[in-house]
C-alpha atoms as a printed R data frame, in Angstrom:
    type eleno elety resid chain resno       x      y       z
1   ATOM     1    CA   GLY     A     1  14.558  1.102 -22.757
2   ATOM     2    CA   PHE     A     2  15.868  2.095 -19.342
3   ATOM     3    CA   ASP     A     3  17.037  5.440 -20.690
4   ATOM     4    CA   ASN     A     4  13.405  6.586 -20.662
5   ATOM     5    CA   PHE     A     5  13.106  5.755 -16.954
6   ATOM     6    CA   ILE     A     6  16.351  7.574 -16.179
7   ATOM     7    CA   LYS     A     7  15.138 10.580 -18.162
8   ATOM     8    CA   VAL     A     8  11.841 10.689 -16.291
9   ATOM     9    CA   ILE     A     9  13.390 10.257 -12.843
10  ATOM    10    CA   SER     A    10  15.908 13.009 -13.559
11  ATOM    11    CA   ASN     A    11  13.111 15.365 -14.635
12  ATOM    12    CA   LYS     A    12  12.605 17.923 -11.881
13  ATOM    13    CA   TYR     A    13   8.922 18.348 -12.684
14  ATOM    14    CA   TYR     A    14   8.249 14.637 -12.345
15  ATOM    15    CA   ARG     A    15  10.025 14.592  -8.989
16  ATOM    16    CA   LEU     A    16   8.023 17.668  -7.988
17  ATOM    17    CA   ALA     A    17   4.809 15.923  -9.031
18  ATOM    18    CA   LEU     A    18   5.712 12.802  -7.059
19  ATOM    19    CA   ARG     A    19   6.559 14.813  -3.976
20  ATOM    20    CA   ASN     A    20   3.336 16.848  -4.144
21  ATOM    21    CA   THR     A    21   1.194 13.782  -4.786
22  ATOM    22    CA   PHE     A    22   2.530 11.767  -1.864
23  ATOM    23    CA   GLU     A    23   2.624 14.836   0.364
24  ATOM    24    CA   PHE     A    24  -1.057 15.476  -0.364
25  ATOM    25    CA   THR     A    25  -1.859 11.815   0.262
26  ATOM    26    CA   GLY     A    26   0.112 11.814   3.516
27  ATOM    27    CA   ILE     A    27  -1.825 14.831   4.770
28  ATOM    28    CA   SER     A    28  -5.310 14.219   3.410
29  ATOM    29    CA   VAL     A    29  -5.751 10.475   4.006
30  ATOM    30    CA   PRO     A    30  -5.066 10.490   7.796
31  ATOM    31    CA   ILE     A    31  -7.371 13.497   8.255
32  ATOM    32    CA   LEU     A    32 -10.081 11.884   6.146
33  ATOM    33    CA   VAL     A    33  -9.880  8.483   7.866
34  ATOM    34    CA   MET     A    34  -9.835  9.942  11.397
35  ATOM    35    CA   LEU     A    35 -12.709 12.318  10.646
36  ATOM    36    CA   SER     A    36 -14.792  9.551   9.069
37  ATOM    37    CA   PHE     A    37 -14.131  7.199  11.984
38  ATOM    38    CA   ILE     A    38 -15.061  9.771  14.632
39  ATOM    39    CA   LEU     A    39 -18.241 10.746  12.793
40  ATOM    40    CA   ALA     A    40 -19.197  7.093  12.314
41  ATOM    41    CA   VAL     A    41 -18.785  6.363  16.050
42  ATOM    42    CA   LEU     A    42 -20.816  9.439  16.983
43  ATOM    43    CA   LEU     A    43 -23.589  8.665  14.501
44  ATOM    44    CA   ALA     A    44 -23.735  5.012  15.547
45  ATOM    45    CA   SER     A    45 -24.282  6.069  19.150
46  ATOM    46    CA   GLN     A    46 -27.058  8.545  18.272
47  ATOM    47    CA   GLN     A    47 -29.743  6.552  16.484
48  ATOM    48    CA   LYS     A    48 -32.340  9.351  16.515
49  ATOM    49    CA   ILE     A    49 -30.297 11.784  14.430
50  ATOM    50    CA   SER     A    50 -28.206  9.327  12.448
51  ATOM    51    CA   GLU     A    51 -30.661  9.091   9.526
52  ATOM    52    CA   VAL     A    52 -30.610 12.845   8.944
53  ATOM    53    CA   PHE     A    53 -26.836 13.082   9.127
54  ATOM    54    CA   ARG     A    54 -26.327 10.016   6.940
55  ATOM    55    CA   THR     A    55 -28.301 11.703   4.171
56  ATOM    56    CA   THR     A    56 -26.223 14.871   4.597
57  ATOM    57    CA   PHE     A    57 -22.942 13.022   4.173
58  ATOM    58    CA   ILE     A    58 -24.190 10.960   1.210
59  ATOM    59    CA   ILE     A    59 -25.078 14.059  -0.853
60  ATOM    60    CA   PRO     A    60 -21.425 14.830  -1.864
61  ATOM    61    CA   ILE     A    61 -21.142 11.322  -3.324
62  ATOM    62    CA   LEU     A    62 -24.194 11.894  -5.521
63  ATOM    63    CA   LEU     A    63 -23.195 15.322  -6.819
64  ATOM    64    CA   PRO     A    64 -20.939 15.399  -9.928
65  ATOM    65    CA   SER     A    65 -17.532 16.858  -9.134
66  ATOM    66    CA   ALA     A    66 -17.529 18.971 -12.288
67  ATOM    67    CA   ALA     A    67 -20.686 20.781 -11.172
68  ATOM    68    CA   VAL     A    68 -19.466 21.405  -7.628
69  ATOM    69    CA   VAL     A    69 -16.085 22.628  -8.853
70  ATOM    70    CA   TYR     A    70 -17.762 25.699 -10.341
71  ATOM    71    CA   ILE     A    71 -18.812 26.744  -6.844
72  ATOM    72    CA   TRP     A    72 -15.303 26.016  -5.582
73  ATOM    73    CA   HIS     A    73 -13.884 28.021  -8.487
74  ATOM    74    CA   ALA     A    74 -15.961 31.053  -7.541
75  ATOM    75    CA   LEU     A    75 -14.694 30.806  -3.958
76  ATOM    76    CA   PHE     A    76 -11.057 29.732  -4.415
77  ATOM    77    CA   SER     A    77  -9.906 30.711  -7.903
78  ATOM    78    CA   GLU     A    78  -6.679 32.676  -8.231
79  ATOM    79    CA   LYS     A    79  -8.552 35.986  -8.528
80  ATOM    80    CA   SER     A    80 -11.329 35.288  -6.047
81  ATOM    81    CA   ILE     A    81 -11.902 37.631  -3.126
82  ATOM    82    CA   ILE     A    82 -11.164 34.891  -0.578
83  ATOM    83    CA   MET     A    83  -7.812 33.942  -2.110
84  ATOM    84    CA   GLU     A    84  -6.737 37.560  -2.535
85  ATOM    85    CA   TRP     A    85  -7.620 38.290   1.080
86  ATOM    86    CA   LEU     A    86  -5.786 35.214   2.367
87  ATOM    87    CA   THR     A    87  -2.640 35.897   0.350
88  ATOM    88    CA   SER     A    88  -2.537 39.529   1.412
89  ATOM    89    CA   SER     A    89  -3.254 38.763   5.062
90  ATOM    90    CA   PHE     A    90  -1.242 35.647   5.857
91  ATOM    91    CA   LEU     A    91   1.169 34.493   3.185
92  ATOM    92    CA   ASN     A    92   2.541 37.431   1.275
93  ATOM    93    CA   SER     A    93   5.847 35.699   0.507
94  ATOM    94    CA   SER     A    94   4.543 32.182  -0.204
95  ATOM    95    CA   GLU     A    95   0.989 32.549  -1.500
96  ATOM    96    CA   ASN     A    96   1.197 29.324  -3.516
97  ATOM    97    CA   VAL     A    97   0.844 27.332  -0.292
98  ATOM    98    CA   LEU     A    98  -2.748 28.517  -0.036
99  ATOM    99    CA   TYR     A    99  -3.804 26.558  -3.099
100 ATOM   100    CA   LYS     A   100  -3.446 23.287  -1.187
101 ATOM   101    CA   PHE     A   101  -6.249 24.164   1.210
102 ATOM   102    CA   PRO     A   102  -9.148 24.366  -1.311
103 ATOM   103    CA   VAL     A   103  -8.054 21.031  -2.815
104 ATOM   104    CA   LEU     A   104  -7.754 19.442   0.637
105 ATOM   105    CA   ILE     A   105 -11.152 20.728   1.752
106 ATOM   106    CA   PHE     A   106 -12.794 19.531  -1.457
107 ATOM   107    CA   PHE     A   107 -11.210 16.080  -1.146
108 ATOM   108    CA   ILE     A   108 -12.363 15.639   2.458
109 ATOM   109    CA   TRP     A   109 -15.858 16.952   1.696
110 ATOM   110    CA   LYS     A   110 -16.225 14.650  -1.304
111 ATOM   111    CA   ASN     A   111 -15.003 11.414   0.309
112 ATOM   112    CA   THR     A   112 -16.111 11.625   3.939
113 ATOM   113    CA   GLY     A   113 -19.582 10.269   3.175
114 ATOM   114    CA   PHE     A   114 -18.327  7.130   1.439
115 ATOM   115    CA   ASN     A   115 -15.867  6.311   4.217
116 ATOM   116    CA   LEU     A   116 -18.570  7.024   6.762
117 ATOM   117    CA   ILE     A   117 -20.812  4.372   5.192
118 ATOM   118    CA   LEU     A   118 -17.992  1.818   5.294
119 ATOM   119    CA   PHE     A   119 -17.238  2.506   8.956
120 ATOM   120    CA   LEU     A   120 -20.931  2.372   9.891
121 ATOM   121    CA   ALA     A   121 -21.212 -0.999   8.165
122 ATOM   122    CA   GLY     A   122 -18.218 -2.238  10.145
123 ATOM   123    CA   LEU     A   123 -19.652 -0.926  13.410
124 ATOM   124    CA   MET     A   124 -22.947 -2.711  12.776
125 ATOM   125    CA   ASN     A   125 -21.094 -6.036  12.600
126 ATOM   126    CA   ILE     A   126 -19.642 -5.645  16.110
127 ATOM   127    CA   PRO     A   127 -21.832 -7.500  18.636
128 ATOM   128    CA   LYS     A   128 -23.451 -5.133  21.120
129 ATOM   129    CA   GLU     A   129 -22.960 -7.728  23.867
130 ATOM   130    CA   ILE     A   130 -19.244 -6.914  23.929
131 ATOM   131    CA   TYR     A   131 -19.962 -3.251  24.700
132 ATOM   132    CA   GLU     A   132 -22.558 -4.201  27.314
133 ATOM   133    CA   ALA     A   133 -20.086 -6.520  29.018
134 ATOM   134    CA   SER     A   134 -17.424 -3.817  29.048
135 ATOM   135    CA   GLU     A   135 -19.880 -1.351  30.598
136 ATOM   136    CA   VAL     A   136 -20.629 -3.834  33.336
137 ATOM   137    CA   GLU     A   137 -16.894 -4.068  34.007
138 ATOM   138    CA   GLY     A   138 -16.735 -0.289  34.291
139 ATOM   139    CA   ALA     A   139 -15.147  0.638  30.967
140 ATOM   140    CA   GLY     A   140 -15.640  4.233  29.873
141 ATOM   141    CA   TRP     A   141 -16.355  5.602  26.375
142 ATOM   142    CA   PHE     A   142 -12.698  5.949  25.456
143 ATOM   143    CA   ARG     A   143 -11.643  2.499  26.697
144 ATOM   144    CA   LYS     A   144 -14.583  0.817  24.938
145 ATOM   145    CA   HIS     A   145 -13.693  2.249  21.567
146 ATOM   146    CA   PHE     A   146  -9.931  1.913  22.020
147 ATOM   147    CA   HIS     A   147  -9.983 -1.729  23.161
148 ATOM   148    CA   ILE     A   148 -13.062 -2.960  21.279
149 ATOM   149    CA   THR     A   149 -13.968 -0.767  18.310
150 ATOM   150    CA   LEU     A   150 -10.499 -0.122  16.952
151 ATOM   151    CA   PRO     A   151  -9.270 -3.758  17.004
152 ATOM   152    CA   LEU     A   152 -12.504 -5.160  15.540
153 ATOM   153    CA   LEU     A   153 -12.580 -2.464  12.835
154 ATOM   154    CA   LEU     A   154  -9.032 -3.105  11.604
155 ATOM   155    CA   PRO     A   155 -10.141 -4.902   8.395
156 ATOM   156    CA   THR     A   156 -12.579 -2.094   7.600
157 ATOM   157    CA   THR     A   157 -10.000  0.548   8.467
158 ATOM   158    CA   PHE     A   158  -7.446 -1.060   6.183
159 ATOM   159    CA   PHE     A   159  -9.954 -1.073   3.321
160 ATOM   160    CA   VAL     A   160 -10.901  2.566   3.996
161 ATOM   161    CA   ILE     A   161  -7.222  3.603   3.985
162 ATOM   162    CA   ILE     A   162  -6.629  1.857   0.651
163 ATOM   163    CA   ILE     A   163  -9.738  3.397  -0.945
164 ATOM   164    CA   SER     A   164  -8.886  6.847   0.433
165 ATOM   165    CA   THR     A   165  -5.327  6.569  -0.863
166 ATOM   166    CA   VAL     A   166  -6.555  5.610  -4.317
167 ATOM   167    CA   ASN     A   167  -9.064  8.477  -4.297
168 ATOM   168    CA   SER     A   168  -6.331 10.926  -3.273
169 ATOM   169    CA   PHE     A   169  -4.436  9.974  -6.443
170 ATOM   170    CA   LYS     A   170  -7.541 10.860  -8.480
171 ATOM   171    CA   ILE     A   171  -7.863 14.463  -7.313
172 ATOM   172    CA   PHE     A   172  -6.501 15.678 -10.674
173 ATOM   173    CA   LYS     A   173  -9.918 16.354 -12.222
174 ATOM   174    CA   GLU     A   174 -10.891 18.884  -9.580
175 ATOM   175    CA   VAL     A   175  -7.488 20.597  -9.582
176 ATOM   176    CA   TYR     A   176  -7.508 20.726 -13.381
177 ATOM   177    CA   LEU     A   177 -10.936 22.363 -13.465
178 ATOM   178    CA   LEU     A   178  -9.911 24.829 -10.771
179 ATOM   179    CA   TYR     A   179  -6.425 25.853 -11.897
180 ATOM   180    CA   GLY     A   180  -5.788 24.349 -15.349
181 ATOM   181    CA   SER     A   181  -2.972 22.188 -16.745
182 ATOM   182    CA   TYR     A   182  -0.179 24.203 -15.112
183 ATOM   183    CA   PRO     A   183  -1.284 25.137 -11.599
184 ATOM   184    CA   SER     A   184   0.827 26.349  -8.711
185 ATOM   185    CA   GLU     A   185   3.873 24.170  -8.090
186 ATOM   186    CA   THR     A   186   2.440 23.141  -4.725
187 ATOM   187    CA   ILE     A   187  -0.529 21.377  -6.396
188 ATOM   188    CA   TYR     A   188   1.242 20.070  -9.500
189 ATOM   189    CA   PHE     A   189   0.497 16.334  -9.203
190 ATOM   190    CA   VAL     A   190   1.562 13.240 -11.125
191 ATOM   191    CA   GLN     A   191  -1.696 13.372 -13.071
192 ATOM   192    CA   HIS     A   192  -0.724 16.806 -14.389
193 ATOM   193    CA   TYR     A   193   2.566 15.402 -15.624
194 ATOM   194    CA   MET     A   194   0.777 12.483 -17.306
195 ATOM   195    CA   ASN     A   195  -1.901 14.642 -18.875
196 ATOM   196    CA   ASN     A   196   0.524 17.260 -20.203
197 ATOM   197    CA   HIS     A   197   2.804 14.664 -21.794
198 ATOM   198    CA   PHE     A   198  -0.221 12.895 -23.259
199 ATOM   199    CA   ASN     A   199  -1.308 16.141 -24.923
200 ATOM   200    CA   LYS     A   200   2.231 16.620 -26.257
201 ATOM   201    CA   LEU     A   201   2.333 13.008 -27.552
202 ATOM   202    CA   ASN     A   202   5.393 12.238 -25.404
203 ATOM   203    CA   TYR     A   203   4.291  8.678 -24.866
204 ATOM   204    CA   GLN     A   204   7.694  7.442 -23.765
205 ATOM   205    CA   ASN     A   205   7.684  9.885 -20.833
206 ATOM   206    CA   LEU     A   206   4.029  9.113 -20.128
207 ATOM   207    CA   THR     A   207   4.426  5.338 -19.948
208 ATOM   208    CA   SER     A   208   7.708  5.461 -18.060
209 ATOM   209    CA   GLY     A   209   6.297  7.851 -15.497
210 ATOM   210    CA   ALA     A   210   3.156  5.732 -15.141
211 ATOM   211    CA   ILE     A   211   5.163  2.548 -14.543
212 ATOM   212    CA   ILE     A   212   7.341  4.230 -11.926
213 ATOM   213    CA   PHE     A   213   4.335  5.698 -10.133
214 ATOM   214    CA   ALA     A   214   2.381  2.424 -10.271
215 ATOM   215    CA   SER     A   215   5.358  0.533  -8.879
216 ATOM   216    CA   ILE     A   216   5.675  2.912  -5.941
217 ATOM   217    CA   VAL     A   217   1.961  2.646  -5.186
218 ATOM   218    CA   TYR     A   218   2.107 -1.143  -5.406
219 ATOM   219    CA   VAL     A   219   4.942 -1.279  -2.872
220 ATOM   220    CA   ILE     A   220   3.070  1.032  -0.481
221 ATOM   221    CA   VAL     A   221  -0.134 -1.020  -0.682
222 ATOM   222    CA   ALA     A   222   1.824 -4.287  -0.282
223 ATOM   223    CA   LEU     A   223   3.521 -2.985   2.845
């Protein structure tokens, strides 16, 4: 009954997982959407090089995450040279913060190409006559994209934000392969909580936590 929900909400690790998950989403999704939008606008305006760059950004979509994670593990594992150098140089007292950066970089690298395709498709549907008319009226690059591109791309942008948010909730696989079931507290996500309780056969905690998390996500998407 409701006692299971109260038990899960009062669990400090579940609250930690919720906080980390939404914190990661709040940081990664805006960066990903803005980067994808800027790249899409630049590629759409440079037809001669767009084909080469489109192929470059599509490659991360085609590569299996499990295979790429091995490269990431060699670079950003707990005992890697890069991580040891960063912790000793910059964050001696709070080295756990560093583990967010490899996950963030991997997420952006993996999903930029897909969002880029969506934005390019949206840009192709905007009539060129509108831009030509604005140029005749003396509008510059910034005003054209602020007053024309952004408003006409709102439906596409909304879809990209939703897809990026959903993908940010699915980052567990990469984090699990990099740092295991019990990573640093800064990258302990809701999926870790679910997976660990599934392995322990604590189905009441698993289902209660899943319902709470799904309800929160539903409210966010509805808003």
